[in-house]
């Protein structure tokens, strides 16, 4: 088998494709032959040696993958079964998906829904799974399509693209925020009513601003999130799932107290295994065939380092799939 392996030498992170044997894989109940993985923002940080992602070395990055079970020591999973994995610290503390094979604990795996292919599962991947959790959070908070516009930040990325598509399919009027003007047509094709420049939201936020949004899905954090909170309707909700723009939140308690605004954090990494199949089934039922072609591009494992650098420079749109069998 082959894998992208990260090594730490003299406080410098070195990445490269290496041959590995199955015996070298970390402990687990299941061995999976990986067909597809992806490049996410967290993967790009790890591959490019940014601090705070990988906890131990050597490490095989890749926070999600889909494939076929090669060996199983758990009666819930059978050899030949199609499965997927997102989260659980894979690619951070446990070797991940940018390899031909992985060995993982059985609790990390989710059976592939019958109406999804292995490739489609990774077009969705961690990003789409997170987007669905954000949409569910807005619905559970009472943000319905009749309440007004819902805005999505970081809309050109994997989470944002999928969130725009899901919200549009569910009848919401969607506004997208993007730092790349050339992606406006792409986002409108996914269902965005209009696209606003990120620069409109990067100034210091007022404690309260004009009420514009019934709800929001934020993948950026920082000043942008503070501006969204100040602009959210009374009784509105912001689902926050990312911090690409920073982990500080320069705001006040005024939106929460005076407008009853809810800030709902969304974590997909340790989302309970028992609830995951239902989320994946909803994704499989909602997303149309056209989505899988619109939001994805495919690379080989050997291209991962180059594309990781592009991702951190905001030069990648949508989802980047890594073909482990190509």
Coordinates of C-alpha atoms in Angstrom, one line a residue:
X1 CA 0.0 0.0 0.0
X2 CA 1.0 3.6 -0.3
X3 CA 0.3 6.6 1.9
X4 CA 1.0 10.3 2.3
X5 CA 3.1 10.3 5.5
X6 CA 3.9 13.3 7.6
X7 CA 7.2 13.2 9.6
X8 CA 8.6 15.7 12.1
X9 CA 12.3 16.3 11.9
X10 CA 14.0 19.1 13.8
X11 CA 10.7 20.8 14.4
X12 CA 10.0 20.8 10.7
X13 CA 7.2 18.8 9.1
X14 CA 8.1 16.8 6.0
X15 CA 5.5 15.2 3.8
X16 CA 5.9 12.5 1.1
X17 CA 4.4 9.4 -0.4
X18 CA 5.7 6.3 1.2
X19 CA 5.1 2.5 0.8
X20 CA 3.6 0.9 3.9
X21 CA 2.6 -2.6 4.9
X22 CA -0.7 -3.5 6.6
X23 CA 1.3 -4.5 9.7
X24 CA 2.4 -0.9 10.1
X25 CA -1.2 0.4 10.5
X26 CA -2.4 1.5 14.0
X27 CA -4.6 -0.7 16.1
X28 CA -8.3 -1.2 15.2
X29 CA -11.0 -3.8 14.6
X30 CA -11.5 -3.1 10.9
X31 CA -9.2 -2.8 7.9
X32 CA -10.7 -0.8 5.0
X33 CA -9.5 -0.7 1.4
X34 CA -9.8 3.0 0.7
X35 CA -11.2 4.1 -2.6
X36 CA -11.8 7.8 -2.0
X37 CA -10.6 10.5 0.4
X38 CA -10.7 14.3 0.3
X39 CA -8.7 17.4 1.1
X40 CA -10.3 19.5 3.8
X41 CA -9.0 22.7 5.4
X42 CA -7.8 20.8 8.4
X43 CA -5.9 18.3 6.2
X44 CA -4.2 21.2 4.4
X45 CA -3.1 22.7 7.7
X46 CA -1.6 19.3 8.7
X47 CA 0.1 18.7 5.4
X48 CA 1.6 22.2 5.3
X49 CA 3.0 21.8 8.9
X50 CA 0.7 24.3 10.6
X51 CA 0.7 23.8 14.4
X52 CA -2.3 22.5 16.4
X53 CA -3.7 19.8 14.1
X54 CA -1.5 16.7 14.2
X55 CA -0.9 15.4 17.8
X56 CA 1.7 12.8 17.0
X57 CA 4.1 11.7 14.3
X58 CA 4.5 9.9 12.0
X59 CA 0.9 10.6 10.8
X60 CA -1.1 9.8 7.7
X61 CA -3.5 12.8 7.2
X62 CA -7.0 12.6 5.8
X63 CA -10.0 13.2 8.1
X64 CA -12.4 11.2 6.0
X65 CA -12.6 8.3 3.6
X66 CA -14.9 5.8 1.9
X67 CA -14.1 2.2 1.0
X68 CA -14.7 -1.5 1.3
X69 CA -14.0 -3.6 4.3
X70 CA -11.0 -5.9 3.8
X71 CA -11.0 -7.5 7.3
X72 CA -13.4 -7.3 10.2
X73 CA -13.2 -8.4 13.8
X74 CA -16.6 -6.8 14.6
X75 CA -19.8 -8.7 13.8
X76 CA -21.6 -5.4 12.9
X77 CA -19.4 -5.1 9.8
X78 CA -18.7 -7.7 7.1
X79 CA -15.9 -8.2 4.6
X80 CA -17.0 -6.5 1.3
X81 CA -19.3 -4.0 3.0
X82 CA -19.2 -0.4 1.8
X83 CA -18.5 2.1 4.6
X84 CA -17.5 5.7 5.2
X85 CA -15.7 7.6 7.9
X86 CA -15.6 11.2 9.0
X87 CA -14.1 12.7 12.2
X88 CA -13.1 10.9 15.4
X89 CA -9.7 12.5 15.3
X90 CA -8.6 10.4 12.3
X91 CA -5.8 12.2 10.5
X92 CA -4.9 14.0 13.7
X93 CA -4.4 11.3 16.4
X94 CA -5.0 8.2 14.3
X95 CA -3.8 7.5 10.8
X96 CA -6.3 8.7 8.2
X97 CA -7.6 8.4 4.7
X98 CA -4.8 9.6 2.4
X99 CA -3.6 6.0 2.0
X100 CA -4.6 2.8 0.2
X101 CA -5.7 1.2 3.5
X102 CA -6.7 2.2 7.0
X103 CA -7.2 0.2 10.2
X104 CA -9.7 1.8 12.6
X105 CA -12.0 1.0 15.5
X106 CA -15.4 -0.2 14.3
X107 CA -17.2 2.6 16.1
X108 CA -15.6 5.1 13.7
X109 CA -17.4 3.6 10.7
X110 CA -20.8 4.4 9.2
X111 CA -22.4 2.0 6.7
X112 CA -22.8 3.6 3.3
X113 CA -26.4 4.5 2.5
X114 CA -27.8 2.2 -0.3
X115 CA -28.4 5.1 -2.7
X116 CA -24.9 6.6 -2.4
X117 CA -21.7 5.5 -4.2
X118 CA -18.4 5.6 -2.5
X119 CA -17.4 8.5 -4.6
X120 CA -20.6 10.5 -3.9
X121 CA -20.0 9.9 -0.2
X122 CA -16.7 11.7 -0.4
X123 CA -18.1 14.5 -2.5
X124 CA -20.2 15.1 0.6
X125 CA -17.6 14.0 3.1
X126 CA -16.8 15.8 6.4
X127 CA -17.8 19.1 4.8
X128 CA -21.2 18.0 3.7
X129 CA -21.9 16.1 6.9
X130 CA -21.0 19.3 8.8
X131 CA -23.3 21.4 6.6
X132 CA -26.2 19.1 7.2
X133 CA -25.7 19.3 11.0
X134 CA -25.7 23.1 10.6
X135 CA -29.0 23.1 8.6
X136 CA -30.5 20.7 11.2
X137 CA -29.4 23.1 14.0
X138 CA -31.2 26.0 12.3
X139 CA -34.4 23.9 11.8
X140 CA -34.3 22.7 15.4
X141 CA -34.0 26.4 16.5
X142 CA -37.2 27.3 14.6
X143 CA -35.5 29.0 11.7
X144 CA -38.0 28.2 8.9
X145 CA -38.0 29.4 5.3
X146 CA -40.8 31.9 6.0
X147 CA -38.7 33.7 8.6
X148 CA -36.5 35.5 6.1
X149 CA -33.1 35.1 4.4
X150 CA -30.4 32.8 5.7
X151 CA -26.8 33.7 5.0
X152 CA -23.8 31.4 4.6
X153 CA -20.2 32.5 5.0
X154 CA -17.2 30.8 3.4
X155 CA -19.7 29.7 0.7
X156 CA -17.1 28.8 -1.9
X157 CA -15.6 26.1 0.4
X158 CA -16.9 22.5 0.9
X159 CA -19.1 23.2 4.0
X160 CA -20.4 26.5 2.5
X161 CA -21.2 25.1 -1.0
X162 CA -23.1 22.1 0.5
X163 CA -25.0 24.4 2.9
X164 CA -26.1 26.7 0.1
X165 CA -27.4 23.7 -1.9
X166 CA -29.2 22.1 1.1
X167 CA -30.8 25.3 2.2
X168 CA -32.0 26.1 -1.3
X169 CA -33.5 22.7 -1.8
X170 CA -35.3 23.1 1.5
X171 CA -37.0 26.3 0.4
X172 CA -34.8 28.9 2.1
X173 CA -33.8 32.2 0.4
X174 CA -30.0 31.9 0.6
X175 CA -27.4 34.7 0.6
X176 CA -23.8 33.6 0.1
X177 CA -20.6 35.3 1.3
X178 CA -17.5 34.7 -0.7
X179 CA -14.0 36.2 -0.9
X180 CA -13.8 35.3 -4.6
X181 CA -16.0 37.3 -6.9
X182 CA -15.4 34.8 -9.8
X183 CA -17.4 32.2 -7.9
X184 CA -20.7 34.1 -7.9
X185 CA -22.1 32.2 -10.9
X186 CA -21.1 28.9 -9.2
X187 CA -22.9 29.8 -6.0
X188 CA -26.0 31.0 -7.8
X189 CA -26.1 27.7 -9.6
X190 CA -26.2 26.0 -6.2
X191 CA -29.2 28.1 -5.2
X192 CA -27.8 31.3 -3.8
X193 CA -30.2 34.2 -4.4
X194 CA -27.3 36.7 -4.3
X195 CA -23.6 36.7 -3.4
X196 CA -22.0 39.3 -1.1
X197 CA -18.2 40.1 -0.9
X198 CA -16.5 39.0 2.3
X199 CA -15.1 42.5 2.6
X200 CA -18.6 43.7 3.6
X201 CA -18.2 41.7 6.9
X202 CA -14.6 42.1 7.9
X203 CA -14.9 45.5 9.6
X204 CA -15.2 45.8 13.4
X205 CA -18.8 44.8 14.3
X206 CA -21.2 47.0 16.0
X207 CA -22.8 45.7 19.2
X208 CA -26.1 45.7 17.3
X209 CA -26.7 46.3 13.6
X210 CA -29.7 46.3 11.2
X211 CA -31.6 43.0 11.4
X212 CA -31.0 41.3 8.1
X213 CA -30.8 37.5 8.6
X214 CA -33.3 35.0 10.0
X215 CA -30.3 32.6 10.5
X216 CA -26.8 32.0 9.4
X217 CA -24.3 29.3 8.9
X218 CA -20.7 30.5 9.6
X219 CA -17.6 28.7 8.6
X220 CA -15.2 31.5 9.2
X221 CA -15.4 32.9 12.8
X222 CA -13.7 36.1 14.0
X223 CA -15.0 39.5 12.9
X224 CA -17.2 38.0 10.2
X225 CA -19.1 36.0 12.8
X226 CA -19.4 39.0 15.1
X227 CA -21.0 41.0 12.2
X228 CA -23.4 38.2 11.5
X229 CA -24.5 38.0 15.1
X230 CA -25.1 41.8 15.2
X231 CA -27.3 41.5 12.0
X232 CA -29.4 38.5 13.0
X233 CA -33.1 38.9 13.5
X234 CA -34.8 38.8 16.8
X235 CA -35.0 35.1 17.9
X236 CA -32.6 34.1 15.1
X237 CA -29.8 31.5 15.2
X238 CA -26.3 31.4 13.9
X239 CA -24.8 27.9 13.5
X240 CA -21.0 28.2 13.7
X241 CA -18.7 25.4 12.6
X242 CA -15.4 26.9 11.5
X243 CA -12.6 29.3 12.5
X244 CA -10.6 29.9 9.3
X245 CA -10.9 33.6 10.0
X246 CA -9.8 33.3 13.7
X247 CA -11.0 31.9 17.0
X248 CA -11.6 35.3 18.7
X249 CA -15.2 36.6 18.8
X250 CA -15.0 40.4 19.1
X251 CA -18.7 41.1 20.1
X252 CA -20.8 41.8 23.1
X253 CA -23.7 40.1 24.8
X254 CA -26.2 42.5 23.3
X255 CA -27.4 40.3 20.4
X256 CA -28.0 37.4 22.8
X257 CA -29.8 39.4 25.5
X258 CA -31.6 42.2 23.5
X259 CA -32.5 40.1 20.5
X260 CA -32.7 36.6 21.9
X261 CA -30.1 35.5 19.3
X262 CA -28.7 32.0 19.6
X263 CA -25.1 31.1 18.8
X264 CA -25.2 27.3 18.2
X265 CA -21.8 25.6 17.9
X266 CA -21.7 22.6 15.6
X267 CA -19.1 19.9 15.9
X268 CA -19.0 17.0 13.5
X269 CA -15.9 15.2 14.7
X270 CA -17.4 13.5 17.8
X271 CA -21.0 13.6 16.7
X272 CA -22.6 10.4 18.2
X273 CA -22.2 7.3 16.0
X274 CA -25.7 6.2 16.7
X275 CA -27.1 9.3 15.1
X276 CA -24.9 9.5 12.0
X277 CA -26.7 7.1 9.7
X278 CA -29.9 9.3 9.9
X279 CA -27.9 12.4 8.9
X280 CA -26.2 10.6 6.0
X281 CA -29.6 9.2 4.8
X282 CA -31.0 12.7 4.7
X283 CA -28.0 13.9 2.7
X284 CA -28.5 11.1 0.3
X285 CA -32.2 11.9 -0.2
X286 CA -31.8 15.6 -0.5
X287 CA -28.8 16.1 -2.8
X288 CA -29.5 15.8 -6.6
X289 CA -27.2 14.1 -9.1
X290 CA -26.1 17.5 -10.4
X291 CA -24.6 18.4 -7.1
X292 CA -21.9 15.8 -7.2
X293 CA -20.6 17.1 -10.5
X294 CA -20.9 20.8 -9.7
X295 CA -18.9 21.0 -6.4
X296 CA -16.1 18.5 -6.9
X297 CA -12.8 18.1 -8.6
X298 CA -10.6 15.0 -8.5
X299 CA -6.9 14.5 -7.9
X300 CA -4.4 11.7 -7.2
X301 CA -2.7 11.1 -3.9
X302 CA 0.5 12.4 -5.5
X303 CA -1.2 15.8 -6.0
X304 CA -2.2 16.2 -2.3
X305 CA 0.6 18.4 -1.1
X306 CA 0.3 20.8 -4.0
X307 CA -3.5 21.1 -3.6
X308 CA -3.1 21.6 0.2
X309 CA -1.1 24.7 -0.5
X310 CA -3.7 26.0 -2.9
X311 CA -6.5 25.3 -0.4
X312 CA -4.7 27.4 2.3
X313 CA -4.3 30.2 -0.3
X314 CA -8.1 30.2 -1.0
X315 CA -7.5 29.0 -4.5
X316 CA -9.7 25.9 -4.4
X317 CA -13.5 25.9 -4.9
X318 CA -15.8 23.3 -3.6
X319 CA -14.6 19.8 -2.8
X320 CA -11.3 18.1 -3.7
X321 CA -11.6 14.4 -4.0
X322 CA -8.5 12.1 -3.7
X323 CA -8.8 9.0 -5.9
X324 CA -6.8 6.2 -4.1
X325 CA -7.5 3.7 -6.8
X326 CA -6.7 5.9 -9.9

